[in-house]
Coordinates of N, CA and C in Angstrom, one line a residue:
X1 N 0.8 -1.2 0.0 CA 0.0 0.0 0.0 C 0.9 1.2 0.0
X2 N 0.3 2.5 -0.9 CA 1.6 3.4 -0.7 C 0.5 4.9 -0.3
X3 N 1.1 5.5 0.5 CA 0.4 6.8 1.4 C 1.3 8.2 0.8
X4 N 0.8 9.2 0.4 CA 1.6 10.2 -0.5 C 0.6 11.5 0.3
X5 N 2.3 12.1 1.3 CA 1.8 13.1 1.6 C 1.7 14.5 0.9
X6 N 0.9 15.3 1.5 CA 0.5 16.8 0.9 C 1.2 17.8 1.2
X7 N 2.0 18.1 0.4 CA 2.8 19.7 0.6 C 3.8 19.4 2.1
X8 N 4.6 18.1 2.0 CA 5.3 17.8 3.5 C 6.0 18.8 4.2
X9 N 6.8 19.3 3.1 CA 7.6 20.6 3.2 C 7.4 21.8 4.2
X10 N 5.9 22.1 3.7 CA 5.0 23.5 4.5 C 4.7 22.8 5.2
X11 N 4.5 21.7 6.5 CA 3.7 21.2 7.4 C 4.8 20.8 8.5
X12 N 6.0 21.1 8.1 CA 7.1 20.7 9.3 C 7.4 22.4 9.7
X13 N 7.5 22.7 11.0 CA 8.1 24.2 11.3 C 9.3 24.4 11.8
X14 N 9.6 25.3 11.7 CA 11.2 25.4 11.7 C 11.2 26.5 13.0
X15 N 12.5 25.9 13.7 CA 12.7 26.7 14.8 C 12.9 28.3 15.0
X16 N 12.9 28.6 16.1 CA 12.4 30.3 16.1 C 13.6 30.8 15.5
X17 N 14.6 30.1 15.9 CA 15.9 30.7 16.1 C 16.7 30.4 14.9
X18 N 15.9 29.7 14.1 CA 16.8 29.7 12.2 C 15.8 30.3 11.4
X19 N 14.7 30.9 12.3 CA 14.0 32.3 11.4 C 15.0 33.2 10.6
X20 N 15.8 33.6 11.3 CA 16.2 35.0 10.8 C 17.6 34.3 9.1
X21 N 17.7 32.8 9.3 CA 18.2 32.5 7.9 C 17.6 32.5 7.1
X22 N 16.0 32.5 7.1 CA 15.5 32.4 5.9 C 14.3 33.7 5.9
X23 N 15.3 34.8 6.3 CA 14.8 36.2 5.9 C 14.8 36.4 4.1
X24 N 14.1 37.4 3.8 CA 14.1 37.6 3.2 C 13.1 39.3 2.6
X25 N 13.8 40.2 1.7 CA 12.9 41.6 1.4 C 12.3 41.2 0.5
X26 N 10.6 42.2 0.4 CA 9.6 42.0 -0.6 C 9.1 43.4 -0.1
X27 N 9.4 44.2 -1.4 CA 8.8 45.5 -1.6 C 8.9 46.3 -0.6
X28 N 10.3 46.4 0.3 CA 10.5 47.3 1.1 C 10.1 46.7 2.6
X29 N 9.3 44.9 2.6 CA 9.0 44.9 3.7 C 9.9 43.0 4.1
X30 N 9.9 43.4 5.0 CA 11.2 42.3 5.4 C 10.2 40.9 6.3
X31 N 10.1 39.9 5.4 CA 9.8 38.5 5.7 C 10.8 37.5 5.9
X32 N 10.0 36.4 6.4 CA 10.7 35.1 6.7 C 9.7 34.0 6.9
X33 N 10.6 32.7 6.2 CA 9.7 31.9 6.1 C 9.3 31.2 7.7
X34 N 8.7 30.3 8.2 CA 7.5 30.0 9.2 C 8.3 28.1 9.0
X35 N 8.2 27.9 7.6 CA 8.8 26.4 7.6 C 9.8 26.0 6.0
X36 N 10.3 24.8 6.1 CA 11.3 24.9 5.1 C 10.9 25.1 3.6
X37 N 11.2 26.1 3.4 CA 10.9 26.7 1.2 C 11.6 25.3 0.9
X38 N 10.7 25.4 -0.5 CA 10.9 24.0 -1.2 C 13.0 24.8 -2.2
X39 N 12.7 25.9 -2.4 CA 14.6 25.8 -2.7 C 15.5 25.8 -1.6
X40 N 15.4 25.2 -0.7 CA 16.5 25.4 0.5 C 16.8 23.8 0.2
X41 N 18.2 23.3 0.0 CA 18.6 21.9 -0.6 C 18.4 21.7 0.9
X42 N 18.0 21.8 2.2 CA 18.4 20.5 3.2 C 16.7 20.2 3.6
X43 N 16.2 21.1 2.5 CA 14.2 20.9 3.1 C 13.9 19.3 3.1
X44 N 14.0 18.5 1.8 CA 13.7 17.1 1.7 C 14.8 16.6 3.3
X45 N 15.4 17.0 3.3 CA 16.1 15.6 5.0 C 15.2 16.4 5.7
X46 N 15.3 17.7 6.5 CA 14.1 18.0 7.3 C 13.0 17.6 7.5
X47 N 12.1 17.3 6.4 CA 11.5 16.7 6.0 C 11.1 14.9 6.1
X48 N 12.0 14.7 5.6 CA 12.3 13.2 6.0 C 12.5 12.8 7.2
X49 N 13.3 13.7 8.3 CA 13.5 12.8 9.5 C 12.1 13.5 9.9
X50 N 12.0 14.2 10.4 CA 10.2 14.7 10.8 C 9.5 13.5 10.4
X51 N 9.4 13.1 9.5 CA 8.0 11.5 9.4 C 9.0 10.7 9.9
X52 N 10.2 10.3 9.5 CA 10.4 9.2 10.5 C 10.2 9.5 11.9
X53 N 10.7 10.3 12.4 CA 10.1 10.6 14.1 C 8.3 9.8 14.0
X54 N 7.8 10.0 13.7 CA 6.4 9.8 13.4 C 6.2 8.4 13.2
X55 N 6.8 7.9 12.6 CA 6.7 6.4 11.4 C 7.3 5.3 13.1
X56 N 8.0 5.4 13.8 CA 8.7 4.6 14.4 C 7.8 4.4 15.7
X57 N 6.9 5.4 15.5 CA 5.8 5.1 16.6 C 4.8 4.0 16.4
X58 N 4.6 3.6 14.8 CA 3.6 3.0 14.7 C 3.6 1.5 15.4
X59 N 3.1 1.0 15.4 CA 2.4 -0.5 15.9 C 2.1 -0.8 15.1
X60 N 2.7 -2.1 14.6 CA 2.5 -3.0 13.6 C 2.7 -4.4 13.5
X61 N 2.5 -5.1 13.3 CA 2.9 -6.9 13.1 C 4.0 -6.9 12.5
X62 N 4.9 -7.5 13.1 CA 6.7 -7.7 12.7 C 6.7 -7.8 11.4
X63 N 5.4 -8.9 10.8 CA 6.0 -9.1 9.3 C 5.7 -8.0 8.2
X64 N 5.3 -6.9 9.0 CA 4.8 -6.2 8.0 C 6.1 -4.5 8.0
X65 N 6.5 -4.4 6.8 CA 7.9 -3.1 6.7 C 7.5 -1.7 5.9
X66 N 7.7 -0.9 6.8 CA 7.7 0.4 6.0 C 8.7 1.1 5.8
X67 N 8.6 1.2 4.5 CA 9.5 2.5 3.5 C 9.1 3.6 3.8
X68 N 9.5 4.5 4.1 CA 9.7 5.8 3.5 C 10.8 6.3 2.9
X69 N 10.8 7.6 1.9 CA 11.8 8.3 1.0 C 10.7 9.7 1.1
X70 N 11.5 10.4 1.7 CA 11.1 12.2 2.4 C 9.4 11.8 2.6
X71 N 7.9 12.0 1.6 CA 7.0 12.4 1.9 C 6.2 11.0 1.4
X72 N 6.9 9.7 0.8 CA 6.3 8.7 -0.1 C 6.2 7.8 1.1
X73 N 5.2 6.8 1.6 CA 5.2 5.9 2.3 C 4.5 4.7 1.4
X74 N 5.6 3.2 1.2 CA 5.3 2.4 1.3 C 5.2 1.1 2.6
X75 N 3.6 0.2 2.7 CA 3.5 -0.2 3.4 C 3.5 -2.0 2.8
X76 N 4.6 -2.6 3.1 CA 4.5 -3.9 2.3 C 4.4 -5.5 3.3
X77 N 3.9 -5.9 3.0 CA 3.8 -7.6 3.7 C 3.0 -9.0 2.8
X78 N 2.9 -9.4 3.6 CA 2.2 -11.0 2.8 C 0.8 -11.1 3.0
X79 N 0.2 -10.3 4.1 CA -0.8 -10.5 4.4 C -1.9 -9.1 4.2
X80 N -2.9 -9.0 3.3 CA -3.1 -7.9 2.6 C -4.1 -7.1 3.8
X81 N -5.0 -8.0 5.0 CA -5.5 -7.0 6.0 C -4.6 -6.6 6.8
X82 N -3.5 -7.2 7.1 CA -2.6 -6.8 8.0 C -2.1 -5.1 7.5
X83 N -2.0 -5.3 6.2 CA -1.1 -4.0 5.2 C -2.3 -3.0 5.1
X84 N -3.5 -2.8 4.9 CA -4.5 -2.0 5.4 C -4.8 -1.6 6.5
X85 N -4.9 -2.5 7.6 CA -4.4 -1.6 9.1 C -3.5 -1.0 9.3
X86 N -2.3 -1.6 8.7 CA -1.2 -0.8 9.1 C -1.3 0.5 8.5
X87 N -1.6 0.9 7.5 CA -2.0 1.8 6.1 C -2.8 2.4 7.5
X88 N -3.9 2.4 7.7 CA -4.9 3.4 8.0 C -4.3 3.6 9.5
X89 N -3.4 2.9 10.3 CA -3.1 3.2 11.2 C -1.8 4.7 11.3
X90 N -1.1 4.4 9.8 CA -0.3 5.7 9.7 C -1.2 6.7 9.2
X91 N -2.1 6.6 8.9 CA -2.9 7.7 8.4 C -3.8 8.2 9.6
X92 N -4.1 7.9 10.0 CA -4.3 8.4 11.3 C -3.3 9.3 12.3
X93 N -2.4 8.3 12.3 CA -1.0 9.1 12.9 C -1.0 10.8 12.6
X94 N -0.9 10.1 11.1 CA -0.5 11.9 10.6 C -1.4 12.8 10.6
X95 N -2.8 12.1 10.2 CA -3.9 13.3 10.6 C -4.1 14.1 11.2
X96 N -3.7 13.2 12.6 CA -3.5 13.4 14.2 C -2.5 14.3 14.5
X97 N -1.3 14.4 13.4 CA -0.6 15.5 14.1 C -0.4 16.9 12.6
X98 N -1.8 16.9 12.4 CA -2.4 18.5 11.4 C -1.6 18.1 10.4
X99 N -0.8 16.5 9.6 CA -0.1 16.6 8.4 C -1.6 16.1 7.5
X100 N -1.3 16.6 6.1 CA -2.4 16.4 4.9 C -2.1 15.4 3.9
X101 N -2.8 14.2 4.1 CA -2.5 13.0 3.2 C -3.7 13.0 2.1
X102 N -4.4 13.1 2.2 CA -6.0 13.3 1.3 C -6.4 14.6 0.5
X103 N -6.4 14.5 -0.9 CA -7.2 16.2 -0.9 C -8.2 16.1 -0.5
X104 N -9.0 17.1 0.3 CA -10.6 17.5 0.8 C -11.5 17.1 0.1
X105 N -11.5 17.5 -1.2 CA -12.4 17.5 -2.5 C -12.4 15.7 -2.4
X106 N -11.6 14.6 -2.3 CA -11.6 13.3 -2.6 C -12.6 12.6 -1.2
X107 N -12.5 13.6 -0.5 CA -13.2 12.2 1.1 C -14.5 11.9 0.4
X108 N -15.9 13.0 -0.2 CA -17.0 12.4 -0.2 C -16.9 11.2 -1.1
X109 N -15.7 10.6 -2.2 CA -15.7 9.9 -3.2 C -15.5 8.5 -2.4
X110 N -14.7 8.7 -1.2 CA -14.3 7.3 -1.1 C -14.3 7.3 0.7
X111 N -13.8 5.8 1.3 CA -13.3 6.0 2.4 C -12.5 7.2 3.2
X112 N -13.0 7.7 4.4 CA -12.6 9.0 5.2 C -11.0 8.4 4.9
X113 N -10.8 7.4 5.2 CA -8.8 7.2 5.1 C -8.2 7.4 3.7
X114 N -9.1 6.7 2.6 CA -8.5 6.2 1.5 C -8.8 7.0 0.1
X115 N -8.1 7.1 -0.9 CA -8.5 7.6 -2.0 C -7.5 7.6 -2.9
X116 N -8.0 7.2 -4.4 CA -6.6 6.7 -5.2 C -5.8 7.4 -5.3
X117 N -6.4 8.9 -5.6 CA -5.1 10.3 -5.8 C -4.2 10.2 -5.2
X118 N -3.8 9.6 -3.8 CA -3.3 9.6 -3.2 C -2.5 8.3 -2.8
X119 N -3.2 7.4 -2.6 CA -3.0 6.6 -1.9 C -3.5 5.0 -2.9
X120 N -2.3 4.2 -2.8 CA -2.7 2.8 -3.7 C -2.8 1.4 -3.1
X121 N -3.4 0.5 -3.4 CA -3.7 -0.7 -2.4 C -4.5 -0.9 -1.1
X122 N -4.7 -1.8 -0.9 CA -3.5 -3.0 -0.5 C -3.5 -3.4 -1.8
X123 N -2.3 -3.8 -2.8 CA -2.7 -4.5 -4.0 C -1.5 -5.2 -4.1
X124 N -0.9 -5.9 -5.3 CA -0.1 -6.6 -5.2 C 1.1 -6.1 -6.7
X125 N 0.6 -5.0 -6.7 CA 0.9 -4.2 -7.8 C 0.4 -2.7 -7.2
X126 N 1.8 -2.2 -7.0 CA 1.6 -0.2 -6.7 C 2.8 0.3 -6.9
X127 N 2.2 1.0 -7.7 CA 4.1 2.3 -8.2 C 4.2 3.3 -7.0
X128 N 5.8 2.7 -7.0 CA 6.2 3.9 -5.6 C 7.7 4.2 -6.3
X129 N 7.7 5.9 -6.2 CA 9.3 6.5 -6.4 C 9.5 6.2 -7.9
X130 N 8.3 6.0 -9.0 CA 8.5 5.8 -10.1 C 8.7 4.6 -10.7
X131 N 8.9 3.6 -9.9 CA 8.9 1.9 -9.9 C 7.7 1.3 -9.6
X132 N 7.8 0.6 -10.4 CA 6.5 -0.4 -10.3 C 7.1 -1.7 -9.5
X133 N 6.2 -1.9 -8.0 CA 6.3 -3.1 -7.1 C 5.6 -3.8 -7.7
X134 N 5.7 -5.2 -8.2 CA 4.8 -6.1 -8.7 C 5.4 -7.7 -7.7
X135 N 4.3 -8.1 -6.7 CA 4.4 -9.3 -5.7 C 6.3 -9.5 -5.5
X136 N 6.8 -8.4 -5.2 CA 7.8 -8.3 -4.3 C 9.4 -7.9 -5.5
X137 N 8.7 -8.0 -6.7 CA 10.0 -7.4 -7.7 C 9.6 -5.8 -8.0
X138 N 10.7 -5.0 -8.5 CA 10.7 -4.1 -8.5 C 10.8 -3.9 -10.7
X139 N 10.0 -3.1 -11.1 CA 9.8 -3.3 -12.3 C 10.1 -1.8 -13.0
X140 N 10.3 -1.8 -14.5 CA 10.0 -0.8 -14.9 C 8.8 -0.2 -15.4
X141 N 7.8 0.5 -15.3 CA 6.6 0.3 -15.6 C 6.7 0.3 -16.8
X142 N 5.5 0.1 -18.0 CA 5.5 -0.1 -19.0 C 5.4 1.4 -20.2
X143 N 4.7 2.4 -19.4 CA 4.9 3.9 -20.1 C 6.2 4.5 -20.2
X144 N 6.8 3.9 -18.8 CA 8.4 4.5 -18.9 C 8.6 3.6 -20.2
X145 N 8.6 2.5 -20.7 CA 9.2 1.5 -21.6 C 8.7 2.0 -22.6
X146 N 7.8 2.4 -23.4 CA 7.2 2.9 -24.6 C 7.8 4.6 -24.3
X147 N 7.7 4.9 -23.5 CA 8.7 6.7 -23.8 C 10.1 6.4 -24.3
X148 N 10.8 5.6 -23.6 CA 12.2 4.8 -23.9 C 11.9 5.1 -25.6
X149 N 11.6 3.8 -25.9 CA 11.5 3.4 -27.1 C 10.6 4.1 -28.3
X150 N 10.6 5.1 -27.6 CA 9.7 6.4 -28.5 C 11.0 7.7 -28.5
X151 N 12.0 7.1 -27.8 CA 13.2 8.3 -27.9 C 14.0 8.8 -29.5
X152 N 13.9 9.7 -30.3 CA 14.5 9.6 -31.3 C 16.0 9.9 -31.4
X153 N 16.7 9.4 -32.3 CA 17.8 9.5 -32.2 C 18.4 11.2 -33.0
X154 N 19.7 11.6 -32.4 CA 19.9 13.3 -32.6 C 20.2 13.1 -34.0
X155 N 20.3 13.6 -34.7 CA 20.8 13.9 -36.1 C 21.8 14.9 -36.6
X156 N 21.7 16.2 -35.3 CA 22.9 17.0 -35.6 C 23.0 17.4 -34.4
X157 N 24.3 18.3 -34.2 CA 24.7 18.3 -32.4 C 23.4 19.5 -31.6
X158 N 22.9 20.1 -32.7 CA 21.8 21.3 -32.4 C 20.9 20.0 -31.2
X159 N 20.8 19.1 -31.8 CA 19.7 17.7 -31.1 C 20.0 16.9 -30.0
X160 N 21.5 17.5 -29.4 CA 22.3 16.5 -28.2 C 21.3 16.7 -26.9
X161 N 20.7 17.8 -26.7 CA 19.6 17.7 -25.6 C 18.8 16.7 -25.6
X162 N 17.7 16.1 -26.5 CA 17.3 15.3 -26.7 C 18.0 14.0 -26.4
X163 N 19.2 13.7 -27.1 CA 19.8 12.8 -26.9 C 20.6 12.7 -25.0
X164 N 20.6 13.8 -24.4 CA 20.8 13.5 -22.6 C 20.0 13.6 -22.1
X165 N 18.6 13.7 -22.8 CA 17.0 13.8 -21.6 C 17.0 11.8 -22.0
X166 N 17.3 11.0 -23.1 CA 17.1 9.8 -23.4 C 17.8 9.1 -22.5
X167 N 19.5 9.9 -22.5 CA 20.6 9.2 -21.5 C 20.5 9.6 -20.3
X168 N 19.4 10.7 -19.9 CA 18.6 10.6 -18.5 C 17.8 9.5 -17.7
X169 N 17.2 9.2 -18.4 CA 15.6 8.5 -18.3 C 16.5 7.1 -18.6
X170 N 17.4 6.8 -19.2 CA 18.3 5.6 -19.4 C 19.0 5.1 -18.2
X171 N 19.7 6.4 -17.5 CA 20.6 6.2 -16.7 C 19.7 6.1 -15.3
X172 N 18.5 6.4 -15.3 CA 17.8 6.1 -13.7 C 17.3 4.8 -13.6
X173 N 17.5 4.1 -14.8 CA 17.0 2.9 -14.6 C 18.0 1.6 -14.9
X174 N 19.1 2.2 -14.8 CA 20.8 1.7 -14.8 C 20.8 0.3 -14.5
X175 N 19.7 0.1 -13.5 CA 19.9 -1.3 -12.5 C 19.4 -2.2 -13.5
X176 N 18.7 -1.8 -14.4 CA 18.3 -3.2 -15.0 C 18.9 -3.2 -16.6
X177 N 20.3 -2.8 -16.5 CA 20.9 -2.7 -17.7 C 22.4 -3.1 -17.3
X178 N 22.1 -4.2 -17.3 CA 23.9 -4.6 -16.9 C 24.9 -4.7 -17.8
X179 N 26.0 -4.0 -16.9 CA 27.1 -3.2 -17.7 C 26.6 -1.8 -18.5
X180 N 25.4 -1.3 -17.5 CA 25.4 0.0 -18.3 C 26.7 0.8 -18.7
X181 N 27.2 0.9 -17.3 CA 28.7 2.4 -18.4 C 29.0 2.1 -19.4
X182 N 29.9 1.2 -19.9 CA 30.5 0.1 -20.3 C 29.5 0.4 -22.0
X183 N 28.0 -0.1 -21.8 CA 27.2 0.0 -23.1 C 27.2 2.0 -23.7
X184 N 27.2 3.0 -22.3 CA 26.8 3.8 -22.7 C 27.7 4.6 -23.4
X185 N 29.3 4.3 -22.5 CA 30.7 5.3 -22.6 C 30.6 5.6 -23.9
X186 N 30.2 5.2 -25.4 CA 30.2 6.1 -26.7 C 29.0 7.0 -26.5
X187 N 28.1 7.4 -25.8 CA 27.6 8.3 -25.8 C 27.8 9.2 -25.1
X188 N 28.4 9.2 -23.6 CA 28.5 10.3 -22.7 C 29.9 10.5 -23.1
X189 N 31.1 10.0 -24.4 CA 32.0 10.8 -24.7 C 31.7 11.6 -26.0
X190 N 30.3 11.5 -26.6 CA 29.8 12.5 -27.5 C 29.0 13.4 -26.8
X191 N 28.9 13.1 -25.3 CA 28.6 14.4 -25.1 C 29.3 15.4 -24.2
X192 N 30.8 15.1 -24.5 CA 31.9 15.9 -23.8 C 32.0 17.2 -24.3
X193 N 31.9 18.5 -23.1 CA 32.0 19.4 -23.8 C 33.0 19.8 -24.8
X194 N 32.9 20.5 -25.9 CA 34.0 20.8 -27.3 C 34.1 19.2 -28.2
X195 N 33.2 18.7 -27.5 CA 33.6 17.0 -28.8 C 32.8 17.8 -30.2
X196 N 33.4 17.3 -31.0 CA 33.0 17.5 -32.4 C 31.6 16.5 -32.8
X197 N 31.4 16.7 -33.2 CA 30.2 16.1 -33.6 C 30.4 14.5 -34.5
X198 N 29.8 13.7 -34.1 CA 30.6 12.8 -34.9 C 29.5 11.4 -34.5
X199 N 28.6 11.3 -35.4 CA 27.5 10.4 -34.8 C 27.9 8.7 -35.8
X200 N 27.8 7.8 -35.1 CA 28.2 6.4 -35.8 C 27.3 5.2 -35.5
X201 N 27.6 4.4 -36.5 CA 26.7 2.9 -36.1 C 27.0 2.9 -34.6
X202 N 28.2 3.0 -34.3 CA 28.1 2.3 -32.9 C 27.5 3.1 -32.0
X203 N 27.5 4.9 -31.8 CA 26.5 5.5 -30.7 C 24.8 4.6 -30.9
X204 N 24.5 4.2 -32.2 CA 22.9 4.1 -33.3 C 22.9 2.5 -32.1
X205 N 23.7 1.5 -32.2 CA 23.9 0.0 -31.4 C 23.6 0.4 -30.0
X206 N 24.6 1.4 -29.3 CA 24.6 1.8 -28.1 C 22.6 2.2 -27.7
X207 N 22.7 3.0 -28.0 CA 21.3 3.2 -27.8 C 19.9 1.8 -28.0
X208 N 20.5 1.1 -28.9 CA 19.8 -0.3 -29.0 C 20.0 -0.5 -28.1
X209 N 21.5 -1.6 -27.5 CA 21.6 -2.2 -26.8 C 20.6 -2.0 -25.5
X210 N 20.7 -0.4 -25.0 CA 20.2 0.1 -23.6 C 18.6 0.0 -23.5
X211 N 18.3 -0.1 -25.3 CA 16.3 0.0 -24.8 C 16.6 -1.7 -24.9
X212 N 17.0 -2.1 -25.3 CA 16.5 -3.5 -25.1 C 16.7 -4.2 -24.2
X213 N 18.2 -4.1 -23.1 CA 18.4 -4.7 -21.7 C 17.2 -4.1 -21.0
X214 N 16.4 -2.9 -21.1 CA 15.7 -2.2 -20.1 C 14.3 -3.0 -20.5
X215 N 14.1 -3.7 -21.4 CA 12.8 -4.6 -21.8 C 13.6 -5.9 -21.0
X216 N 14.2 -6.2 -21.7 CA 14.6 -8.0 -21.1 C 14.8 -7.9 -19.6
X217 N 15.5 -7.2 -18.8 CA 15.6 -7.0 -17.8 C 14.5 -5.8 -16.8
X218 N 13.4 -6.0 -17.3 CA 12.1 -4.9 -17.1 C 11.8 -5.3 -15.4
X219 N 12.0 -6.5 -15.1 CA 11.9 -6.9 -13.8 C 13.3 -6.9 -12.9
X220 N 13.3 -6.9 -11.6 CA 14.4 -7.1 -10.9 C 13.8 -7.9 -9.7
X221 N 14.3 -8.8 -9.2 CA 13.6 -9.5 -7.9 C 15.0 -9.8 -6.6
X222 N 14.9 -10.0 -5.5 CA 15.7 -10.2 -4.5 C 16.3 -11.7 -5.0
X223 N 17.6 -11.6 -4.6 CA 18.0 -12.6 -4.8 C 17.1 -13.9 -4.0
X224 N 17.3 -13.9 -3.0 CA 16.6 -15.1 -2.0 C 15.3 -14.4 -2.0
X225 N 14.1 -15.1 -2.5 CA 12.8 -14.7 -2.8 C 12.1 -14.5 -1.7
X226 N 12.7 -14.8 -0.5 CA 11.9 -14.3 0.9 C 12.5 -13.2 1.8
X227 N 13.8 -12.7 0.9 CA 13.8 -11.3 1.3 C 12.7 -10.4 0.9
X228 N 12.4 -9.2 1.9 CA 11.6 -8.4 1.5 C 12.5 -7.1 0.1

């Protein structure tokens, strides 16, 4: 089951006494923020240990483990009522302490706890962090797979953007391309700054090679299948 909180950022407050770092003038009149701005690089950890403080309170049955990553909560086990109490048990939690997991507009549609916008499962299949969980492997979903393979290849160096938003979206899913560097290195040395332009079968292969390990290798599972 996965719980996705609302604006985490604005809902954690920041001490009185690191007010005055995050001063700031507006038309002559001198503000400061109340809690961490989403540009301050240390908001996401502030952020993150604040719900863990929170998360380690819960009560749960041993077999059942929670993820978090900053504001995403996955809730996973074997036993799918167990993973719905636990689910509605953190949701409560946070309720309880004025954080926003639900938009308003969603409660009259579904359960006071639950609602898809937000929140997925118990199921045995839920995308969390952009991966698809499917019964304990970690997948690529299938729209990421058809964008892949809808990437076109640059034709002149004006088109190298295109070509590092592909070796973007290529390189975050690394893990299921073995020996990525190795496949990619003719392409991130065409895109060394002052390289001349110089496009060949082999960058045209390279780019094969990478959409096609990312299909064959579309799944990843734990080695010992009763790891979580």
């Amino acid at each position: 089951a996965i719980l996705d909180m609302k604006d985490m950022f604005f809902m954690v407050s920041l001490d009185d006494k690191d007010n005055p770092q995050f001063a700031f003038t507006w038309v002559g009149v001198k503000y400061t923020f109340n809690q961490p701005p989403q540009g301050y690089k240390h908001s996401p950890t502030i952020a993150h240990n604040a719900l863990v403080k929170l998360l380690v309170t819960v009560k749960k049955p041993p077999e059942i483990c929670i993820y978090q990553y900053i504001d995403d909560i996955l809730i996973g086990g074997s036993d799918k009522e167990s993973v719905r109490e636990t689910a509605q048990t953190i949701w409560h939690l946070l309720t309880n302490h004025g954080l926003q997991v639900i938009p308003p507009e969603c409660r009259p549609l579904h359960p006071a706890w639950w609602t898809p916008s937000k929140c997925q499962g118990p199921a045995q299949e839920v995308q969390f962090l952009g991966s698809l969980c499917v019964s304990g492997v970690v997948a690529v979903p299938d729209d990421t797979l058809m964008e892949i393979e809808k990437g076109c290849l640059p034709q002149n160096k004006k088109e190298l953007q295109q070509l590092q938003q592909l070796i973007g979206t290529l390189g975050y899913w690394r893990k299921h391309v073995p020996g990525f560097s190795v496949i990619a290195h003719p392409l991130f040395d065409l895109l060394r700054k002052n390289k001349l332009w110089d496009w060949t079968p082999t960058h045209a292969e390279a780019i094969r090679t990478l959409k096609d390990e990312q299909v064959i290798n579309q799944r990843l599972g734990p080695l010992n299948p009763a790891d979580p």
